Tab-separated table of C-alpha atoms in Angstrom:
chain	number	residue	atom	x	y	z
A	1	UNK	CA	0.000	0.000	0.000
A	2	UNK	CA	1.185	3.693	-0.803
A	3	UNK	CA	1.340	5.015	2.616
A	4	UNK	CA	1.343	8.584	0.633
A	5	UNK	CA	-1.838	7.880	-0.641
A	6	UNK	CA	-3.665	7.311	2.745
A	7	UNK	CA	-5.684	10.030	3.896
A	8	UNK	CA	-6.688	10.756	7.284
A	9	UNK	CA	-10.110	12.262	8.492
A	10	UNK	CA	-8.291	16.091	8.167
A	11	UNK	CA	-7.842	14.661	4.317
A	12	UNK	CA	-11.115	13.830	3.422
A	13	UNK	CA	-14.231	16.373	2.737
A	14	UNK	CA	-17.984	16.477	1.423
A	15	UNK	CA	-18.224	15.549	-2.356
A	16	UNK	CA	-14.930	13.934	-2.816
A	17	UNK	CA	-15.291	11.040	-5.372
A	18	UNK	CA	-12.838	7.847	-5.219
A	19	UNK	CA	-13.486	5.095	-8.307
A	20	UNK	CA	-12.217	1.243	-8.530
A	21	UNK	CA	-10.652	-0.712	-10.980
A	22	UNK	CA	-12.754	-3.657	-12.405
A	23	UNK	CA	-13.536	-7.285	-10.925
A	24	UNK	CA	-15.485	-9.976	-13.160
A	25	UNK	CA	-18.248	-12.118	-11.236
A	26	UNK	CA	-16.590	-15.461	-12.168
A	27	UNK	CA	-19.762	-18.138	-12.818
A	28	UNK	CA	-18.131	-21.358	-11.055
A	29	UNK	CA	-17.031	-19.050	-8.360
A	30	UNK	CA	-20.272	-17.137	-7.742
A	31	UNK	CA	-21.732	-20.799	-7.536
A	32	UNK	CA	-19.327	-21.916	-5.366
A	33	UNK	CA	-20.037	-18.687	-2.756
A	34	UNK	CA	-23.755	-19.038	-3.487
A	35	UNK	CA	-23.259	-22.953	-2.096
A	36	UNK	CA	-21.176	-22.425	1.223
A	37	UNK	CA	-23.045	-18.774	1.607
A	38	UNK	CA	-26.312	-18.399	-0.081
A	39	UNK	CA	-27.694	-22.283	-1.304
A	40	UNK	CA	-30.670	-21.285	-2.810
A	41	UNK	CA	-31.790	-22.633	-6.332
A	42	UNK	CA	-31.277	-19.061	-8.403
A	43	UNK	CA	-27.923	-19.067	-7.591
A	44	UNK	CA	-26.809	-22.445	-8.073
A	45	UNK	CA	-29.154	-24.308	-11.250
A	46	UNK	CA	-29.518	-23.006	-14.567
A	47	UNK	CA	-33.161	-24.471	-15.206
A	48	UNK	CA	-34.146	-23.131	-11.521
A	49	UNK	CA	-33.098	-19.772	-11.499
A	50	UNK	CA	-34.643	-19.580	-15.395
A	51	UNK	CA	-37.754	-19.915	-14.203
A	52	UNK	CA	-36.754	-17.649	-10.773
A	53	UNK	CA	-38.109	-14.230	-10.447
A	54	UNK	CA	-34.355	-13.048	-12.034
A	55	UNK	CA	-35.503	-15.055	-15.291
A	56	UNK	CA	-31.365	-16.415	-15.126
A	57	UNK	CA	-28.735	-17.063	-13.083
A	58	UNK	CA	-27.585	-14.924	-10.059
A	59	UNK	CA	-24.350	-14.362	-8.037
A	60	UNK	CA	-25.896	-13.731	-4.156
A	61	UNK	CA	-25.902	-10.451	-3.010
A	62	UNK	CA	-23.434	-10.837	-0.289
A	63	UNK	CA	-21.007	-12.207	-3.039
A	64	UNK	CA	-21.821	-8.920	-4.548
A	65	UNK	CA	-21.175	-6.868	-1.756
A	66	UNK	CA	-17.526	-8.916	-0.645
A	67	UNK	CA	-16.633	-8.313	-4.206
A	68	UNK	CA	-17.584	-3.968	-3.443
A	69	UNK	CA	-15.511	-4.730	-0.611
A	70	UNK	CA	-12.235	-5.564	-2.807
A	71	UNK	CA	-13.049	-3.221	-5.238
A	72	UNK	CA	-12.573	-0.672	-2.518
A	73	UNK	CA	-9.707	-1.926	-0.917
A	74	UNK	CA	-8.037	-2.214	-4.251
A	75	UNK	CA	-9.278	1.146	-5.494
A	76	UNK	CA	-8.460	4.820	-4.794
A	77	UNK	CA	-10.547	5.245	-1.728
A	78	UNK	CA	-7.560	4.857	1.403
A	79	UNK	CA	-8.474	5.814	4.362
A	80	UNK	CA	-5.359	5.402	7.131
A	81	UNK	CA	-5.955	2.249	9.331
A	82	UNK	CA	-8.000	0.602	6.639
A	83	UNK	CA	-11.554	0.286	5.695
A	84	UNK	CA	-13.081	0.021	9.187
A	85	UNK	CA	-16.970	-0.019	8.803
A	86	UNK	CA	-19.297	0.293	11.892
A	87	UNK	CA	-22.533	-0.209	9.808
A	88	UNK	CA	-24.291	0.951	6.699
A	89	UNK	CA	-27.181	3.116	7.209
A	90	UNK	CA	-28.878	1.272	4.040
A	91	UNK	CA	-28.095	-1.275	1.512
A	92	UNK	CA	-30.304	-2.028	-1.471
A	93	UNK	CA	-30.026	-4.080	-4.753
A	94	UNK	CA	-31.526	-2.023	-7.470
A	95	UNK	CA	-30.957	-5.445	-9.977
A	96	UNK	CA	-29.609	-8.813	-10.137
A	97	UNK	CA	-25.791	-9.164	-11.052
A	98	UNK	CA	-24.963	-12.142	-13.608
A	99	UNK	CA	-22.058	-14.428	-13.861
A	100	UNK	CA	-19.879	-12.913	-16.476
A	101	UNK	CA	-20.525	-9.242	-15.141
A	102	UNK	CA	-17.723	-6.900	-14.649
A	103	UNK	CA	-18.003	-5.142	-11.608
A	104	UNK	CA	-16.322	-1.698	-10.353
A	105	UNK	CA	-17.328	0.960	-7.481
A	106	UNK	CA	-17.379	4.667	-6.716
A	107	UNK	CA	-17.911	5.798	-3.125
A	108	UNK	CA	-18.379	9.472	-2.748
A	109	UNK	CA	-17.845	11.002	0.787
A	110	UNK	CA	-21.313	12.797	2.098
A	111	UNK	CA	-20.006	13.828	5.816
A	112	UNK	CA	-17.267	13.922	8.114
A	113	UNK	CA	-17.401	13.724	11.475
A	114	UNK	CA	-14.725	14.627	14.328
A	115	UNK	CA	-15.324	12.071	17.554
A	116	UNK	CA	-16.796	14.086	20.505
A	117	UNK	CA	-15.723	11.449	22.823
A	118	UNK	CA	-11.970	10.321	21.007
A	119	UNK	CA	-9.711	12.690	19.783
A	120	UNK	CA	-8.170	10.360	17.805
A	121	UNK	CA	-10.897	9.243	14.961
A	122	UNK	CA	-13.604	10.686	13.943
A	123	UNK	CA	-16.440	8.855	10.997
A	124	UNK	CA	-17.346	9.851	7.605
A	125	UNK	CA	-20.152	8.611	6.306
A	126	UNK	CA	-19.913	7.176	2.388
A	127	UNK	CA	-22.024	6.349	-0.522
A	128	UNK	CA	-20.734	3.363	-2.507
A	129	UNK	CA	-22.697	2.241	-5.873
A	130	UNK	CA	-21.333	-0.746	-7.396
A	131	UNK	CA	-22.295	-0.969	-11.593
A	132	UNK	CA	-21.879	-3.263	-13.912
A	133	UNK	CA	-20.611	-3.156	-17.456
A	134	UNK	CA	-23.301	-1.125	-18.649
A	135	UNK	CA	-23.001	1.655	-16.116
A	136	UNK	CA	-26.337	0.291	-14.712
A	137	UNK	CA	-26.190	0.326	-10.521
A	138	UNK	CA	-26.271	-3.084	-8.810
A	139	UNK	CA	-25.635	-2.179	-5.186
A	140	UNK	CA	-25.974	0.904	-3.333
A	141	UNK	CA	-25.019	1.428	0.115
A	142	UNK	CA	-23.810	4.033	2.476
A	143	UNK	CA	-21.849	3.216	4.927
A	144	UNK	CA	-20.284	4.364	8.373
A	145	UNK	CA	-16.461	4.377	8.166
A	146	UNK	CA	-14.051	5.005	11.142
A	147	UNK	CA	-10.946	7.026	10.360
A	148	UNK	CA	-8.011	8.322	12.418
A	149	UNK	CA	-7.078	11.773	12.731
A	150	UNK	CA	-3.640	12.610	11.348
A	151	UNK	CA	-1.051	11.962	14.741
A	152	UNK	CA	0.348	15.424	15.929
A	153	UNK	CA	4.066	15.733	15.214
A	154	UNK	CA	6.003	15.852	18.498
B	1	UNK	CA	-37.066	-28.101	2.230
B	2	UNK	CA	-39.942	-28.884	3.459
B	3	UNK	CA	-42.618	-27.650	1.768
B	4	UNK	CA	-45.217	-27.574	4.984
B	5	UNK	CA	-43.320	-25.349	6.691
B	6	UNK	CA	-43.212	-22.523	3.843
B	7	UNK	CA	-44.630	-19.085	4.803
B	8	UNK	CA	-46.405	-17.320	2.116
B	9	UNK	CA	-46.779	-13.181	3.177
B	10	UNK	CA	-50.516	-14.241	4.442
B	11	UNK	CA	-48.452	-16.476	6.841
B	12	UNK	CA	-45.792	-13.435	8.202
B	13	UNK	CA	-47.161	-11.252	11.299
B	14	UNK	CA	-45.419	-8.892	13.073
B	15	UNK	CA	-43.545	-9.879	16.600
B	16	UNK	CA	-43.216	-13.073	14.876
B	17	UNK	CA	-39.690	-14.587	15.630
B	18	UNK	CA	-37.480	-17.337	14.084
B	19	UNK	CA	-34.437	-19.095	15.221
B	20	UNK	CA	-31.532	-20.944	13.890
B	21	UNK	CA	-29.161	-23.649	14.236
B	22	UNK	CA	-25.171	-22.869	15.329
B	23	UNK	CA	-22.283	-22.076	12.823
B	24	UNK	CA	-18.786	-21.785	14.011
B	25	UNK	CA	-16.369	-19.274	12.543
B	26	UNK	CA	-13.388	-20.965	11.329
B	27	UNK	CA	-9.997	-19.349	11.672
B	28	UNK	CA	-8.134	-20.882	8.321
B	29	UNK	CA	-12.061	-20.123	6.552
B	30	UNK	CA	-12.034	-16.822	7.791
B	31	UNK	CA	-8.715	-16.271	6.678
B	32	UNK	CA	-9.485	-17.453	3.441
B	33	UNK	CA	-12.154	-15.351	2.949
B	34	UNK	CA	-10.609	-11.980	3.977
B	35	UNK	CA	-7.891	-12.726	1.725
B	36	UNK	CA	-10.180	-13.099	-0.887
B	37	UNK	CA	-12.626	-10.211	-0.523
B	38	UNK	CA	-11.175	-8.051	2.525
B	39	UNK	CA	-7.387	-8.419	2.645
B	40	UNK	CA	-6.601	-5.917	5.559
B	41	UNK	CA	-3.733	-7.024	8.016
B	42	UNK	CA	-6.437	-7.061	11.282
B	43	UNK	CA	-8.074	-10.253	9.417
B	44	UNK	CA	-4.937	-11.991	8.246
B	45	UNK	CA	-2.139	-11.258	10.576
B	46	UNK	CA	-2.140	-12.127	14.209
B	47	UNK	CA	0.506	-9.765	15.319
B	48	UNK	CA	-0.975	-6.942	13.095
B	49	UNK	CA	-4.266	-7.771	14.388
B	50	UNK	CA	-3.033	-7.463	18.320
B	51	UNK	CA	-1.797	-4.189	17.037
B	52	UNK	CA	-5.061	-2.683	15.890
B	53	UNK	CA	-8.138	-1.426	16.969
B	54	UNK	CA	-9.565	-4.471	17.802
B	55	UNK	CA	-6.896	-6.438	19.068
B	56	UNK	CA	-6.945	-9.506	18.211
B	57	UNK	CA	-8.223	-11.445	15.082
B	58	UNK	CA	-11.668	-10.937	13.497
B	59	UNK	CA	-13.258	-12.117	10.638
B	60	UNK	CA	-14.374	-9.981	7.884
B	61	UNK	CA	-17.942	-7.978	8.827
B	62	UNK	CA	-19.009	-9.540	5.097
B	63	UNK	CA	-17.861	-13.525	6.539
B	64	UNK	CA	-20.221	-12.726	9.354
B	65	UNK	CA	-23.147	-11.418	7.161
B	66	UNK	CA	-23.007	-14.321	4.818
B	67	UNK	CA	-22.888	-16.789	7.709
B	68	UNK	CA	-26.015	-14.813	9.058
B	69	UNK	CA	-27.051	-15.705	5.215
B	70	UNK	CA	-26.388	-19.064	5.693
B	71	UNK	CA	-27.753	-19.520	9.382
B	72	UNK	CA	-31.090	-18.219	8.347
B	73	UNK	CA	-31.758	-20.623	5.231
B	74	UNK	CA	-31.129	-23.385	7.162
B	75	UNK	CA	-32.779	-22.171	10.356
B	76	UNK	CA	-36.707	-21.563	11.153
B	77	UNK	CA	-37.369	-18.788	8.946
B	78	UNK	CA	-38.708	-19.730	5.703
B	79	UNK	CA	-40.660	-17.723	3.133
B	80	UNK	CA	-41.965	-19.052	0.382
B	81	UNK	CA	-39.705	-18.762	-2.975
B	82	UNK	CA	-36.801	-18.460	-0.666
B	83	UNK	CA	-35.134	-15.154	1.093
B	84	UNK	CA	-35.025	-12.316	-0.981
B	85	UNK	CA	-33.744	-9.264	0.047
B	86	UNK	CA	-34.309	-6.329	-1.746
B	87	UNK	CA	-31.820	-4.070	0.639
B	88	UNK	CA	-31.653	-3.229	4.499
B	89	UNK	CA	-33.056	-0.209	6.136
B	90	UNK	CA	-29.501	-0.435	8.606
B	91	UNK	CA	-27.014	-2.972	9.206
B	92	UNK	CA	-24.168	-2.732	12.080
B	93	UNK	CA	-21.569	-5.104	13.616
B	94	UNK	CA	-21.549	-3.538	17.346
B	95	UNK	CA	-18.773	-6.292	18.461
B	96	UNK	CA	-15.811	-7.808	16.722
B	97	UNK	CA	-15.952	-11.368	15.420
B	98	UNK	CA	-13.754	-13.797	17.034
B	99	UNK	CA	-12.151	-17.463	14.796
B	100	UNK	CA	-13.937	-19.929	16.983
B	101	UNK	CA	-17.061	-17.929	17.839
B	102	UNK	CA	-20.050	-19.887	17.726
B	103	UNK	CA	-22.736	-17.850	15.718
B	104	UNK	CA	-26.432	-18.161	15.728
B	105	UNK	CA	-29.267	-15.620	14.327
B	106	UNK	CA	-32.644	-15.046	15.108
B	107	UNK	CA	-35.565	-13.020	13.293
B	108	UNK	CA	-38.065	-11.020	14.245
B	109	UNK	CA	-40.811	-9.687	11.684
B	110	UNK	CA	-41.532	-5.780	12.398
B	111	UNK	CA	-43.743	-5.456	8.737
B	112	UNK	CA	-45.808	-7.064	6.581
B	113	UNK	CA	-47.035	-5.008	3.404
B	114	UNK	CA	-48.965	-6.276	0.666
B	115	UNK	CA	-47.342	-4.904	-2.648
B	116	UNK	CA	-49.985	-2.154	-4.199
B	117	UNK	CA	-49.047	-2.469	-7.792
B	118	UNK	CA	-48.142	-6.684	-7.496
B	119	UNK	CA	-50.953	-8.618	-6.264
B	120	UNK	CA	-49.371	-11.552	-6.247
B	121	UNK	CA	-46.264	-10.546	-3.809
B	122	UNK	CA	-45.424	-8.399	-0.952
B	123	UNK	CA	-42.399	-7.224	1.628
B	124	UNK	CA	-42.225	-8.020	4.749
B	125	UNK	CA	-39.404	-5.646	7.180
B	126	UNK	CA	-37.397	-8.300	9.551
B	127	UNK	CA	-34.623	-7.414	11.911
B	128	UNK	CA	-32.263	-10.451	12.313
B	129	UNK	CA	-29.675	-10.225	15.045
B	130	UNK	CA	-26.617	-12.415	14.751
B	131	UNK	CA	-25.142	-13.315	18.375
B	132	UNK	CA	-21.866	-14.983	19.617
B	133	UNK	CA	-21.570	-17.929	22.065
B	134	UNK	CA	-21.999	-15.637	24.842
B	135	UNK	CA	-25.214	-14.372	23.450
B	136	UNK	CA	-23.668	-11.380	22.408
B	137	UNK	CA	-24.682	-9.292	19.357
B	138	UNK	CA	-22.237	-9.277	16.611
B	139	UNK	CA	-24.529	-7.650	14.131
B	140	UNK	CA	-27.823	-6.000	13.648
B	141	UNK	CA	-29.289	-5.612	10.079
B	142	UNK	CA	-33.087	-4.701	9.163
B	143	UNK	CA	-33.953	-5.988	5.820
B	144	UNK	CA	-36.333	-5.663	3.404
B	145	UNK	CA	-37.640	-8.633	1.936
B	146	UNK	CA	-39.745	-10.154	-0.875
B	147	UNK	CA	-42.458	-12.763	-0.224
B	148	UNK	CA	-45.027	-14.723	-2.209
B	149	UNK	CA	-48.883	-14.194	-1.233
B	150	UNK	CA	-50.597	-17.567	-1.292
B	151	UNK	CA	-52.028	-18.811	-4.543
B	152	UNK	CA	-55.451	-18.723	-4.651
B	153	UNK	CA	-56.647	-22.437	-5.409
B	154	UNK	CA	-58.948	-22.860	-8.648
């Protein structure tokens, strides 16, 4: 990790955008989460999730949101300390993601918040949409992130 | 699955709760998975763990969620055409998981809403709370799922 890259809560700031490279939903693997994670017939048979309410195969939406999860840590959002979430304060999954789709993520920052109690950290509070190929939004969540303050030089 | 114990929405009413069965967090699985999805030093290294903010080792808060994924399809709760969320009103992991923790979840409906342009479906709002072996919360999420109504016999 570029250390130069990591930002503290002093670095980050209301509308700041931070994009992702790209992941593709791998079909043997999505099956393979869906079956440890998520066994339910539209996510691991062809004929089943055909006649689903999806009309075709889907990866689970928890594979979907690990996969946000890598996207971000590989991407240009770097907070110092890592990406610590506390909670989202909603999640949603506007449409199904296929095997074969090629997933990246933009989180834009929508507050910052100095810790009354610990000097320390502070939150900031994070929209993340997830697309597809087509630009079309498969996740959408905004999350609760806790982020150290830059240490004082001595 | 059995069939007879399939809840159509008709089925759902609120204060209703559901149990499940016991998963255990494995330390080389949850070091799998964070290396896969949510490579950060607190889930793969023990001595960077010890170092950070929570001290210790802890599994990915996406490991826990799908577990709670996988806890509640094979536990009490079953809707009829399977669970299927649409998003979460809020989702939080108050407490660090632990390799070796023992999770369980349990449900509780706090909706049920007939869909007004689908007469053939609804959502019901359930709040499912995963806990640790010492009945602790580990996390808190309030989702927002699709269900069936009952096919009218002809």
């Amino acid at each position: 990790m570029n250390q130069l890259s990591e930002r503290y809560l002093e670095d980050f700031a209301v509308g700041q955008t931070f994009g992702s490279g790209r992941l593709r939903i791998d079909g043997q693997r999505a099956r393979a989460f869906a079956a440890e994670f998520d066994p339910q017939p539209f996510h691991l048979d062809e004929a089943a999730a055909r006649r689903s309410i999806f009309g075709g195969m889907t990866a689970s939406g928890w594979h979907t949101a690990a996969m946000t999860m890598r996207l971000m840590l590989d991407g240009e959002f770097r907070p110092a300390g890592g990406i610590l979430g506390v909670g989202f304060d909603d999640l949603s999954w506007p449409r199904p993601v296929r095997p074969g789709d090629e997933l990246r993520a933009k989180s834009e920052v929508l507050e910052v918040r100095p810790s009354k109690s610990r000097p320390d950290r502070g939150t900031i509070k994070v929209r993340t949409t997830t697309f597809n190929q087509n630009n079309e939004p498969v996740m959408i969540f905004t999350g609760n992130l806790l982020v150290p303050r830059r240490p004082m030089s001595t």
